[in-house]
Amino acid sequence: MVRPARMKRASRAVFVDAATCGQGVFARRRFRAGETIAEVEGTVIADPDYWSAYCIDLDEGTVLEPAAPFRFLNHSCQPNGELVDYTGFCEQAGELRHVIRLRALEAIRPGEEITIDYAWSAESAIPCMCGADACRGWVVDPEELADVGELAHQQQN
Ligand SMILES: [Zn+2]
């Protein structure tokens, strides 16, 4: 369910514009480290095999298909944002709701692109072009980086 009040809040916090890689999400104002940028709207899908270019892994085999603007969040190996995912009681709906928030990992200036670490599994990894000093070379979970080389080697042979 899309609540107009929330959409308005997201549009006050960020805007979508051309980025190094397609479109990206940019800060409309200053954010402090640890500050919640906005709540991420989307559809929660309880199917561990579901995949799309934008979906975000949640716990226990569920994924979030984010709505705009947050479906345009780009990956960085040195992100300035992260998605925080928890279940909370929604007073309005009178039930437990899955809530995903985009939070600033560091101070973010107005006009700066907001990025997150996709941390994909080794099987889903694609070459990374984020340009960060600490770029891992692949869009992949740091803990699965060693497995990517192994998989790439197997595919070549
Ligand atoms: Zn990278």
Short mmCIF file of N, CA and C and ligand atoms in Angstrom, two decimals:
data_model
loop_
_atom_site.label_atom_id
_atom_site.label_comp_id
_atom_site.label_asym_id
_atom_site.label_seq_id
_atom_site.Cartn_x
_atom_site.Cartn_y
_atom_site.Cartn_z
N MET A 1 0.85 -1.19 0.00
CA MET A 1 0.00 0.00 0.00
C MET A 1 0.89 1.25 0.00
N VAL A 2 0.62 2.14 -0.90
CA VAL A 2 1.41 3.37 -1.00
C VAL A 2 0.65 4.49 -0.29
N ARG A 3 1.31 5.02 0.72
CA ARG A 3 0.69 6.13 1.45
C ARG A 3 1.29 7.45 0.93
N PRO A 4 0.44 8.35 0.45
CA PRO A 4 0.93 9.61 -0.12
C PRO A 4 1.89 10.37 0.80
N ALA A 5 1.63 10.34 2.11
CA ALA A 5 2.49 11.08 3.05
C ALA A 5 3.93 10.57 2.98
N ARG A 6 4.08 9.25 2.84
CA ARG A 6 5.43 8.68 2.81
C ARG A 6 6.13 9.01 1.50
N MET A 7 5.38 8.94 0.40
CA MET A 7 5.97 9.26 -0.90
C MET A 7 6.49 10.68 -0.88
N LYS A 8 5.73 11.57 -0.27
CA LYS A 8 6.11 12.97 -0.19
C LYS A 8 7.40 13.11 0.61
N ARG A 9 7.50 12.34 1.68
CA ARG A 9 8.69 12.42 2.51
C ARG A 9 9.91 11.98 1.72
N ALA A 10 9.78 10.88 0.95
CA ALA A 10 10.90 10.39 0.15
C ALA A 10 11.31 11.43 -0.88
N SER A 11 10.33 12.07 -1.51
CA SER A 11 10.65 13.04 -2.55
C SER A 11 11.27 14.32 -1.95
N ARG A 12 11.01 14.58 -0.69
CA ARG A 12 11.67 15.71 -0.03
C ARG A 12 13.12 15.37 0.30
N ALA A 13 13.39 14.09 0.50
CA ALA A 13 14.72 13.66 0.94
C ALA A 13 15.68 13.46 -0.22
N VAL A 14 15.16 12.94 -1.33
CA VAL A 14 16.04 12.54 -2.44
C VAL A 14 15.42 12.89 -3.79
N PHE A 15 16.25 12.83 -4.82
CA PHE A 15 15.75 12.94 -6.20
C PHE A 15 16.53 11.97 -7.08
N VAL A 16 15.92 11.62 -8.22
CA VAL A 16 16.55 10.70 -9.17
C VAL A 16 17.13 11.51 -10.31
N ASP A 17 18.36 11.20 -10.69
CA ASP A 17 19.01 11.93 -11.78
C ASP A 17 20.00 10.99 -12.47
N ALA A 18 20.56 11.44 -13.57
CA ALA A 18 21.56 10.64 -14.28
C ALA A 18 22.77 10.45 -13.38
N ALA A 19 23.27 9.21 -13.35
CA ALA A 19 24.44 8.88 -12.53
C ALA A 19 25.51 8.27 -13.42
N THR A 20 26.63 7.92 -12.84
CA THR A 20 27.71 7.27 -13.59
C THR A 20 27.19 6.01 -14.27
N CYS A 21 26.29 5.31 -13.56
CA CYS A 21 25.73 4.07 -14.08
C CYS A 21 24.22 4.24 -14.18
N GLY A 22 23.69 4.59 -15.36
CA GLY A 22 22.25 4.78 -15.53
C GLY A 22 21.73 5.91 -14.67
N GLN A 23 20.65 5.64 -13.94
CA GLN A 23 20.11 6.65 -13.04
C GLN A 23 20.53 6.34 -11.61
N GLY A 24 20.52 7.37 -10.78
CA GLY A 24 20.89 7.17 -9.39
C GLY A 24 20.01 8.00 -8.48
N VAL A 25 20.17 7.79 -7.18
CA VAL A 25 19.42 8.51 -6.16
C VAL A 25 20.35 9.52 -5.50
N PHE A 26 19.93 10.77 -5.44
CA PHE A 26 20.77 11.84 -4.92
C PHE A 26 20.10 12.53 -3.74
N ALA A 27 20.92 12.99 -2.79
CA ALA A 27 20.41 13.64 -1.59
C ALA A 27 19.89 15.04 -1.94
N ARG A 28 18.70 15.36 -1.48
CA ARG A 28 18.15 16.69 -1.70
C ARG A 28 18.61 17.65 -0.59
N ARG A 29 18.96 17.07 0.54
CA ARG A 29 19.44 17.90 1.66
C ARG A 29 20.59 17.17 2.35
N ARG A 30 21.10 17.78 3.43
CA ARG A 30 22.20 17.20 4.18
C ARG A 30 21.67 16.11 5.12
N PHE A 31 22.41 15.01 5.25
CA PHE A 31 22.06 13.97 6.22
C PHE A 31 23.24 13.70 7.12
N ARG A 32 22.97 13.50 8.40
CA ARG A 32 24.02 13.14 9.35
C ARG A 32 24.27 11.64 9.29
N ALA A 33 25.47 11.22 9.70
CA ALA A 33 25.77 9.79 9.79
C ALA A 33 24.77 9.14 10.74
N GLY A 34 24.17 8.06 10.31
CA GLY A 34 23.22 7.33 11.15
C GLY A 34 21.79 7.79 10.99
N GLU A 35 21.59 8.89 10.27
CA GLU A 35 20.24 9.43 10.11
C GLU A 35 19.44 8.60 9.10
N THR A 36 18.15 8.44 9.36
CA THR A 36 17.27 7.77 8.40
C THR A 36 16.96 8.76 7.28
N ILE A 37 17.23 8.32 6.05
CA ILE A 37 16.98 9.18 4.88
C ILE A 37 15.51 9.11 4.50
N ALA A 38 14.98 7.91 4.41
CA ALA A 38 13.56 7.72 4.12
C ALA A 38 13.20 6.26 4.28
N GLU A 39 11.90 6.01 4.33
CA GLU A 39 11.42 4.64 4.33
C GLU A 39 11.33 4.18 2.88
N VAL A 40 11.75 2.94 2.64
CA VAL A 40 11.76 2.41 1.28
C VAL A 40 10.43 1.70 1.03
N GLU A 41 9.69 2.20 0.07
CA GLU A 41 8.41 1.59 -0.30
C GLU A 41 8.65 0.46 -1.29
N GLY A 42 7.83 -0.53 -1.24
CA GLY A 42 7.97 -1.59 -2.22
C GLY A 42 7.07 -2.75 -1.89
N THR A 43 7.24 -3.82 -2.65
CA THR A 43 6.43 -5.02 -2.46
C THR A 43 7.33 -6.11 -1.90
N VAL A 44 6.91 -6.72 -0.79
CA VAL A 44 7.67 -7.83 -0.22
C VAL A 44 7.18 -9.12 -0.87
N ILE A 45 8.09 -9.89 -1.41
CA ILE A 45 7.75 -11.12 -2.13
C ILE A 45 8.39 -12.31 -1.41
N ALA A 46 7.56 -13.26 -0.98
CA ALA A 46 8.05 -14.42 -0.22
C ALA A 46 8.38 -15.56 -1.17
N ASP A 47 9.39 -15.36 -2.02
CA ASP A 47 9.81 -16.39 -2.95
C ASP A 47 11.33 -16.34 -3.07
N PRO A 48 12.03 -17.35 -2.53
CA PRO A 48 13.50 -17.30 -2.53
C PRO A 48 14.09 -17.31 -3.95
N ASP A 49 13.32 -17.76 -4.95
CA ASP A 49 13.83 -17.82 -6.33
C ASP A 49 13.51 -16.57 -7.14
N TYR A 50 12.76 -15.64 -6.53
CA TYR A 50 12.41 -14.42 -7.26
C TYR A 50 13.67 -13.61 -7.53
N TRP A 51 13.76 -13.05 -8.74
CA TRP A 51 14.92 -12.21 -9.03
C TRP A 51 14.49 -11.06 -9.94
N SER A 52 15.02 -9.87 -9.68
CA SER A 52 14.92 -8.77 -10.63
C SER A 52 16.16 -7.92 -10.42
N ALA A 53 16.42 -7.01 -11.34
CA ALA A 53 17.63 -6.20 -11.26
C ALA A 53 17.60 -5.27 -10.05
N TYR A 54 16.44 -5.07 -9.47
CA TYR A 54 16.32 -4.09 -8.39
C TYR A 54 16.03 -4.71 -7.03
N CYS A 55 15.71 -6.02 -7.00
CA CYS A 55 15.20 -6.58 -5.75
C CYS A 55 16.27 -6.64 -4.67
N ILE A 56 15.84 -6.55 -3.45
CA ILE A 56 16.71 -6.50 -2.28
C ILE A 56 16.42 -7.73 -1.43
N ASP A 57 17.45 -8.46 -1.08
CA ASP A 57 17.27 -9.65 -0.24
C ASP A 57 16.90 -9.23 1.18
N LEU A 58 15.85 -9.82 1.69
CA LEU A 58 15.50 -9.65 3.10
C LEU A 58 15.77 -10.99 3.79
N ASP A 59 15.32 -11.12 5.00
CA ASP A 59 15.57 -12.36 5.72
C ASP A 59 14.65 -13.48 5.26
N GLU A 60 15.07 -14.69 5.50
CA GLU A 60 14.24 -15.89 5.37
C GLU A 60 13.56 -16.03 4.01
N GLY A 61 14.34 -15.86 2.94
CA GLY A 61 13.84 -16.14 1.60
C GLY A 61 12.84 -15.15 1.05
N THR A 62 12.74 -13.97 1.66
CA THR A 62 11.85 -12.95 1.11
C THR A 62 12.69 -11.84 0.48
N VAL A 63 12.13 -11.21 -0.56
CA VAL A 63 12.81 -10.09 -1.21
C VAL A 63 11.88 -8.89 -1.27
N LEU A 64 12.48 -7.72 -1.36
CA LEU A 64 11.71 -6.49 -1.54
C LEU A 64 11.94 -5.99 -2.96
N GLU A 65 10.86 -5.74 -3.66
CA GLU A 65 10.92 -5.11 -4.98
C GLU A 65 10.64 -3.63 -4.72
N PRO A 66 11.70 -2.81 -4.68
CA PRO A 66 11.47 -1.42 -4.27
C PRO A 66 10.77 -0.59 -5.34
N ALA A 67 9.95 0.34 -4.89
CA ALA A 67 9.30 1.28 -5.80
C ALA A 67 10.26 2.45 -6.03
N ALA A 68 9.98 3.29 -7.03
CA ALA A 68 10.74 4.52 -7.22
C ALA A 68 10.56 5.39 -5.99
N PRO A 69 11.52 6.20 -5.56
CA PRO A 69 12.80 6.42 -6.22
C PRO A 69 13.88 5.39 -5.86
N PHE A 70 13.62 4.53 -4.86
CA PHE A 70 14.73 3.74 -4.32
C PHE A 70 15.11 2.54 -5.17
N ARG A 71 14.29 2.25 -6.21
CA ARG A 71 14.72 1.19 -7.13
C ARG A 71 15.94 1.65 -7.94
N PHE A 72 16.24 2.95 -7.92
CA PHE A 72 17.38 3.48 -8.67
C PHE A 72 18.66 3.61 -7.84
N LEU A 73 18.64 3.11 -6.61
CA LEU A 73 19.85 3.14 -5.77
C LEU A 73 20.95 2.33 -6.44
N ASN A 74 22.10 2.93 -6.65
CA ASN A 74 23.23 2.22 -7.24
C ASN A 74 24.10 1.56 -6.18
N HIS A 75 24.87 0.58 -6.64
CA HIS A 75 25.81 -0.12 -5.76
C HIS A 75 27.12 0.64 -5.67
N SER A 76 27.74 0.61 -4.51
CA SER A 76 29.14 1.01 -4.37
C SER A 76 29.81 0.07 -3.39
N CYS A 77 31.10 -0.23 -3.65
CA CYS A 77 31.85 -1.06 -2.70
C CYS A 77 32.20 -0.24 -1.45
N GLN A 78 32.11 1.09 -1.55
CA GLN A 78 32.28 1.97 -0.38
C GLN A 78 31.03 2.84 -0.27
N PRO A 79 29.91 2.25 0.15
CA PRO A 79 28.64 2.98 0.13
C PRO A 79 28.55 4.03 1.22
N ASN A 80 27.69 5.03 0.99
CA ASN A 80 27.43 6.03 2.04
C ASN A 80 26.06 5.80 2.67
N GLY A 81 25.38 4.74 2.22
CA GLY A 81 24.07 4.43 2.79
C GLY A 81 23.92 2.93 2.98
N GLU A 82 22.92 2.55 3.75
CA GLU A 82 22.61 1.13 3.93
C GLU A 82 21.12 0.98 4.16
N LEU A 83 20.61 -0.21 3.84
CA LEU A 83 19.21 -0.51 4.09
C LEU A 83 19.11 -1.22 5.42
N VAL A 84 18.23 -0.73 6.27
CA VAL A 84 17.99 -1.35 7.57
C VAL A 84 16.60 -1.94 7.52
N ASP A 85 16.52 -3.19 7.94
CA ASP A 85 15.32 -3.96 7.68
C ASP A 85 14.83 -4.52 9.01
N TYR A 86 13.62 -4.20 9.40
CA TYR A 86 13.08 -4.78 10.62
C TYR A 86 11.57 -4.88 10.54
N THR A 87 11.03 -5.65 11.44
CA THR A 87 9.58 -5.80 11.50
C THR A 87 9.08 -4.99 12.67
N GLY A 88 8.11 -4.15 12.40
CA GLY A 88 7.56 -3.31 13.46
C GLY A 88 6.05 -3.31 13.42
N PHE A 89 5.46 -2.93 14.52
CA PHE A 89 4.00 -2.88 14.60
C PHE A 89 3.51 -1.56 14.01
N CYS A 90 2.64 -1.66 13.02
CA CYS A 90 2.07 -0.46 12.41
C CYS A 90 0.76 -0.14 13.11
N GLU A 91 0.73 0.97 13.84
CA GLU A 91 -0.46 1.36 14.61
C GLU A 91 -1.66 1.58 13.69
N GLN A 92 -1.38 2.23 12.56
CA GLN A 92 -2.42 2.59 11.60
C GLN A 92 -3.12 1.34 11.04
N ALA A 93 -2.29 0.34 10.69
CA ALA A 93 -2.83 -0.88 10.08
C ALA A 93 -3.20 -1.90 11.15
N GLY A 94 -2.69 -1.73 12.37
CA GLY A 94 -2.97 -2.66 13.45
C GLY A 94 -2.35 -4.03 13.24
N GLU A 95 -1.22 -4.07 12.55
CA GLU A 95 -0.56 -5.35 12.29
C GLU A 95 0.94 -5.16 12.15
N LEU A 96 1.66 -6.28 12.17
CA LEU A 96 3.10 -6.23 11.99
C LEU A 96 3.42 -5.95 10.53
N ARG A 97 4.35 -5.07 10.31
CA ARG A 97 4.74 -4.71 8.95
C ARG A 97 6.25 -4.81 8.80
N HIS A 98 6.67 -5.24 7.63
CA HIS A 98 8.08 -5.25 7.29
C HIS A 98 8.46 -3.83 6.90
N VAL A 99 9.43 -3.26 7.57
CA VAL A 99 9.81 -1.88 7.29
C VAL A 99 11.27 -1.85 6.86
N ILE A 100 11.54 -1.19 5.75
CA ILE A 100 12.91 -1.02 5.29
C ILE A 100 13.22 0.46 5.22
N ARG A 101 14.30 0.84 5.87
CA ARG A 101 14.71 2.24 5.86
C ARG A 101 16.07 2.38 5.23
N LEU A 102 16.24 3.47 4.51
CA LEU A 102 17.55 3.82 3.97
C LEU A 102 18.20 4.74 4.99
N ARG A 103 19.40 4.38 5.44
CA ARG A 103 20.08 5.13 6.49
C ARG A 103 21.43 5.60 5.99
N ALA A 104 21.84 6.79 6.40
CA ALA A 104 23.14 7.33 6.02
C ALA A 104 24.22 6.68 6.88
N LEU A 105 25.28 6.15 6.23
CA LEU A 105 26.41 5.56 6.96
C LEU A 105 27.40 6.64 7.35
N GLU A 106 27.37 7.74 6.61
CA GLU A 106 28.28 8.86 6.89
C GLU A 106 27.53 10.14 6.54
N ALA A 107 28.13 11.29 6.82
CA ALA A 107 27.50 12.56 6.47
C ALA A 107 27.37 12.64 4.95
N ILE A 108 26.20 13.02 4.48
CA ILE A 108 25.93 13.12 3.04
C ILE A 108 25.54 14.56 2.72
N ARG A 109 26.19 15.11 1.69
CA ARG A 109 25.94 16.51 1.30
C ARG A 109 24.79 16.57 0.29
N PRO A 110 24.10 17.72 0.22
CA PRO A 110 23.07 17.88 -0.80
C PRO A 110 23.67 17.68 -2.19
N GLY A 111 23.00 16.93 -3.05
CA GLY A 111 23.48 16.71 -4.42
C GLY A 111 24.40 15.51 -4.55
N GLU A 112 24.79 14.91 -3.42
CA GLU A 112 25.68 13.75 -3.45
C GLU A 112 24.86 12.49 -3.76
N GLU A 113 25.42 11.59 -4.59
CA GLU A 113 24.70 10.35 -4.87
C GLU A 113 24.72 9.44 -3.64
N ILE A 114 23.59 8.82 -3.37
CA ILE A 114 23.48 7.87 -2.26
C ILE A 114 23.62 6.46 -2.85
N THR A 115 24.52 5.68 -2.28
CA THR A 115 24.76 4.32 -2.76
C THR A 115 24.66 3.34 -1.60
N ILE A 116 24.41 2.09 -1.97
CA ILE A 116 24.39 1.02 -0.97
C ILE A 116 25.26 -0.12 -1.50
N ASP A 117 25.62 -1.03 -0.62
CA ASP A 117 26.37 -2.22 -1.02
C ASP A 117 25.36 -3.33 -1.31
N TYR A 118 25.24 -3.72 -2.60
CA TYR A 118 24.26 -4.75 -2.96
C TYR A 118 24.58 -6.09 -2.29
N ALA A 119 25.88 -6.35 -2.09
CA ALA A 119 26.32 -7.59 -1.43
C ALA A 119 25.64 -8.83 -2.00
N TRP A 120 25.67 -8.95 -3.33
CA TRP A 120 25.04 -10.10 -3.98
C TRP A 120 25.83 -11.37 -3.69
N SER A 121 25.17 -12.50 -3.90
CA SER A 121 25.86 -13.79 -3.75
C SER A 121 26.82 -13.98 -4.92
N ALA A 122 27.77 -14.87 -4.77
CA ALA A 122 28.79 -15.11 -5.80
C ALA A 122 28.15 -15.52 -7.13
N GLU A 123 27.04 -16.27 -7.09
CA GLU A 123 26.38 -16.74 -8.32
C GLU A 123 25.76 -15.58 -9.10
N SER A 124 25.35 -14.51 -8.39
CA SER A 124 24.71 -13.36 -9.04
C SER A 124 25.71 -12.25 -9.39
N ALA A 125 26.96 -12.40 -8.99
CA ALA A 125 27.93 -11.31 -9.12
C ALA A 125 28.14 -10.88 -10.57
N ILE A 126 28.28 -9.55 -10.75
CA ILE A 126 28.64 -8.99 -12.06
C ILE A 126 29.83 -8.06 -11.84
N PRO A 127 30.66 -7.81 -12.89
CA PRO A 127 31.80 -6.91 -12.70
C PRO A 127 31.34 -5.54 -12.20
N CYS A 128 32.10 -4.97 -11.26
CA CYS A 128 31.72 -3.69 -10.64
C CYS A 128 32.50 -2.55 -11.27
N MET A 129 31.79 -1.44 -11.51
CA MET A 129 32.44 -0.25 -12.04
C MET A 129 32.16 0.95 -11.15
N CYS A 130 32.09 0.71 -9.83
CA CYS A 130 31.70 1.79 -8.93
C CYS A 130 32.78 2.85 -8.80
N GLY A 131 34.04 2.50 -9.07
CA GLY A 131 35.11 3.49 -9.04
C GLY A 131 35.63 3.83 -7.65
N ALA A 132 35.16 3.14 -6.62
CA ALA A 132 35.65 3.39 -5.26
C ALA A 132 37.10 2.90 -5.13
N ASP A 133 37.87 3.55 -4.24
CA ASP A 133 39.26 3.14 -4.01
C ASP A 133 39.32 1.67 -3.62
N ALA A 134 38.36 1.26 -2.81
CA ALA A 134 38.35 -0.12 -2.30
C ALA A 134 37.42 -1.01 -3.11
N CYS A 135 37.24 -0.69 -4.41
CA CYS A 135 36.34 -1.50 -5.25
C CYS A 135 36.81 -2.95 -5.26
N ARG A 136 35.86 -3.87 -5.06
CA ARG A 136 36.19 -5.30 -5.01
C ARG A 136 36.31 -5.89 -6.42
N GLY A 137 35.91 -5.10 -7.45
CA GLY A 137 35.97 -5.60 -8.83
C GLY A 137 34.70 -6.33 -9.24
N TRP A 138 33.92 -6.73 -8.27
CA TRP A 138 32.66 -7.44 -8.51
C TRP A 138 31.59 -6.88 -7.60
N VAL A 139 30.36 -6.87 -8.09
CA VAL A 139 29.23 -6.55 -7.22
C VAL A 139 28.89 -7.85 -6.50
N VAL A 140 29.43 -7.97 -5.28
CA VAL A 140 29.30 -9.23 -4.55
C VAL A 140 29.49 -8.99 -3.05
N ASP A 141 28.92 -9.85 -2.27
CA ASP A 141 29.12 -9.84 -0.82
C ASP A 141 30.62 -10.03 -0.55
N PRO A 142 31.25 -9.16 0.26
CA PRO A 142 32.69 -9.31 0.53
C PRO A 142 33.07 -10.72 0.97
N GLU A 143 32.19 -11.35 1.70
CA GLU A 143 32.48 -12.71 2.21
C GLU A 143 32.44 -13.76 1.10
N GLU A 144 31.87 -13.41 -0.06
CA GLU A 144 31.78 -14.39 -1.15
C GLU A 144 32.70 -14.03 -2.32
N LEU A 145 33.55 -12.99 -2.11
CA LEU A 145 34.43 -12.52 -3.19
C LEU A 145 35.34 -13.64 -3.70
N ALA A 146 35.90 -14.43 -2.80
CA ALA A 146 36.80 -15.52 -3.20
C ALA A 146 36.09 -16.53 -4.09
N ASP A 147 34.78 -16.73 -3.84
CA ASP A 147 34.01 -17.70 -4.64
C ASP A 147 33.80 -17.22 -6.07
N VAL A 148 33.79 -15.90 -6.30
CA VAL A 148 33.54 -15.36 -7.64
C VAL A 148 34.66 -15.78 -8.58
N GLY A 149 35.90 -15.65 -8.16
CA GLY A 149 37.05 -16.05 -8.97
C GLY A 149 36.96 -17.52 -9.33
N GLU A 150 36.54 -18.31 -8.38
CA GLU A 150 36.38 -19.75 -8.57
C GLU A 150 35.33 -20.04 -9.64
N LEU A 151 34.16 -19.34 -9.55
CA LEU A 151 33.07 -19.55 -10.50
C LEU A 151 33.47 -19.09 -11.90
N ALA A 152 34.16 -17.92 -11.99
CA ALA A 152 34.58 -17.38 -13.28
C ALA A 152 35.57 -18.35 -13.95
N HIS A 153 36.44 -18.94 -13.15
CA HIS A 153 37.42 -19.89 -13.64
C HIS A 153 36.71 -21.13 -14.22
N GLN A 154 35.69 -21.60 -13.49
CA GLN A 154 34.94 -22.80 -13.93
C GLN A 154 34.23 -22.53 -15.25
N GLN A 155 33.68 -21.28 -15.40
CA GLN A 155 32.92 -20.95 -16.62
C GLN A 155 33.83 -20.87 -17.84
N GLN A 156 35.08 -20.49 -17.62
CA GLN A 156 36.02 -20.37 -18.74
C GLN A 156 36.45 -21.73 -19.26
N ASN A 157 36.41 -22.74 -18.37
CA ASN A 157 36.92 -24.06 -18.76
C ASN A 157 35.81 -25.04 -19.12
ZN ZN B 1 33.01 -1.57 -6.76
#
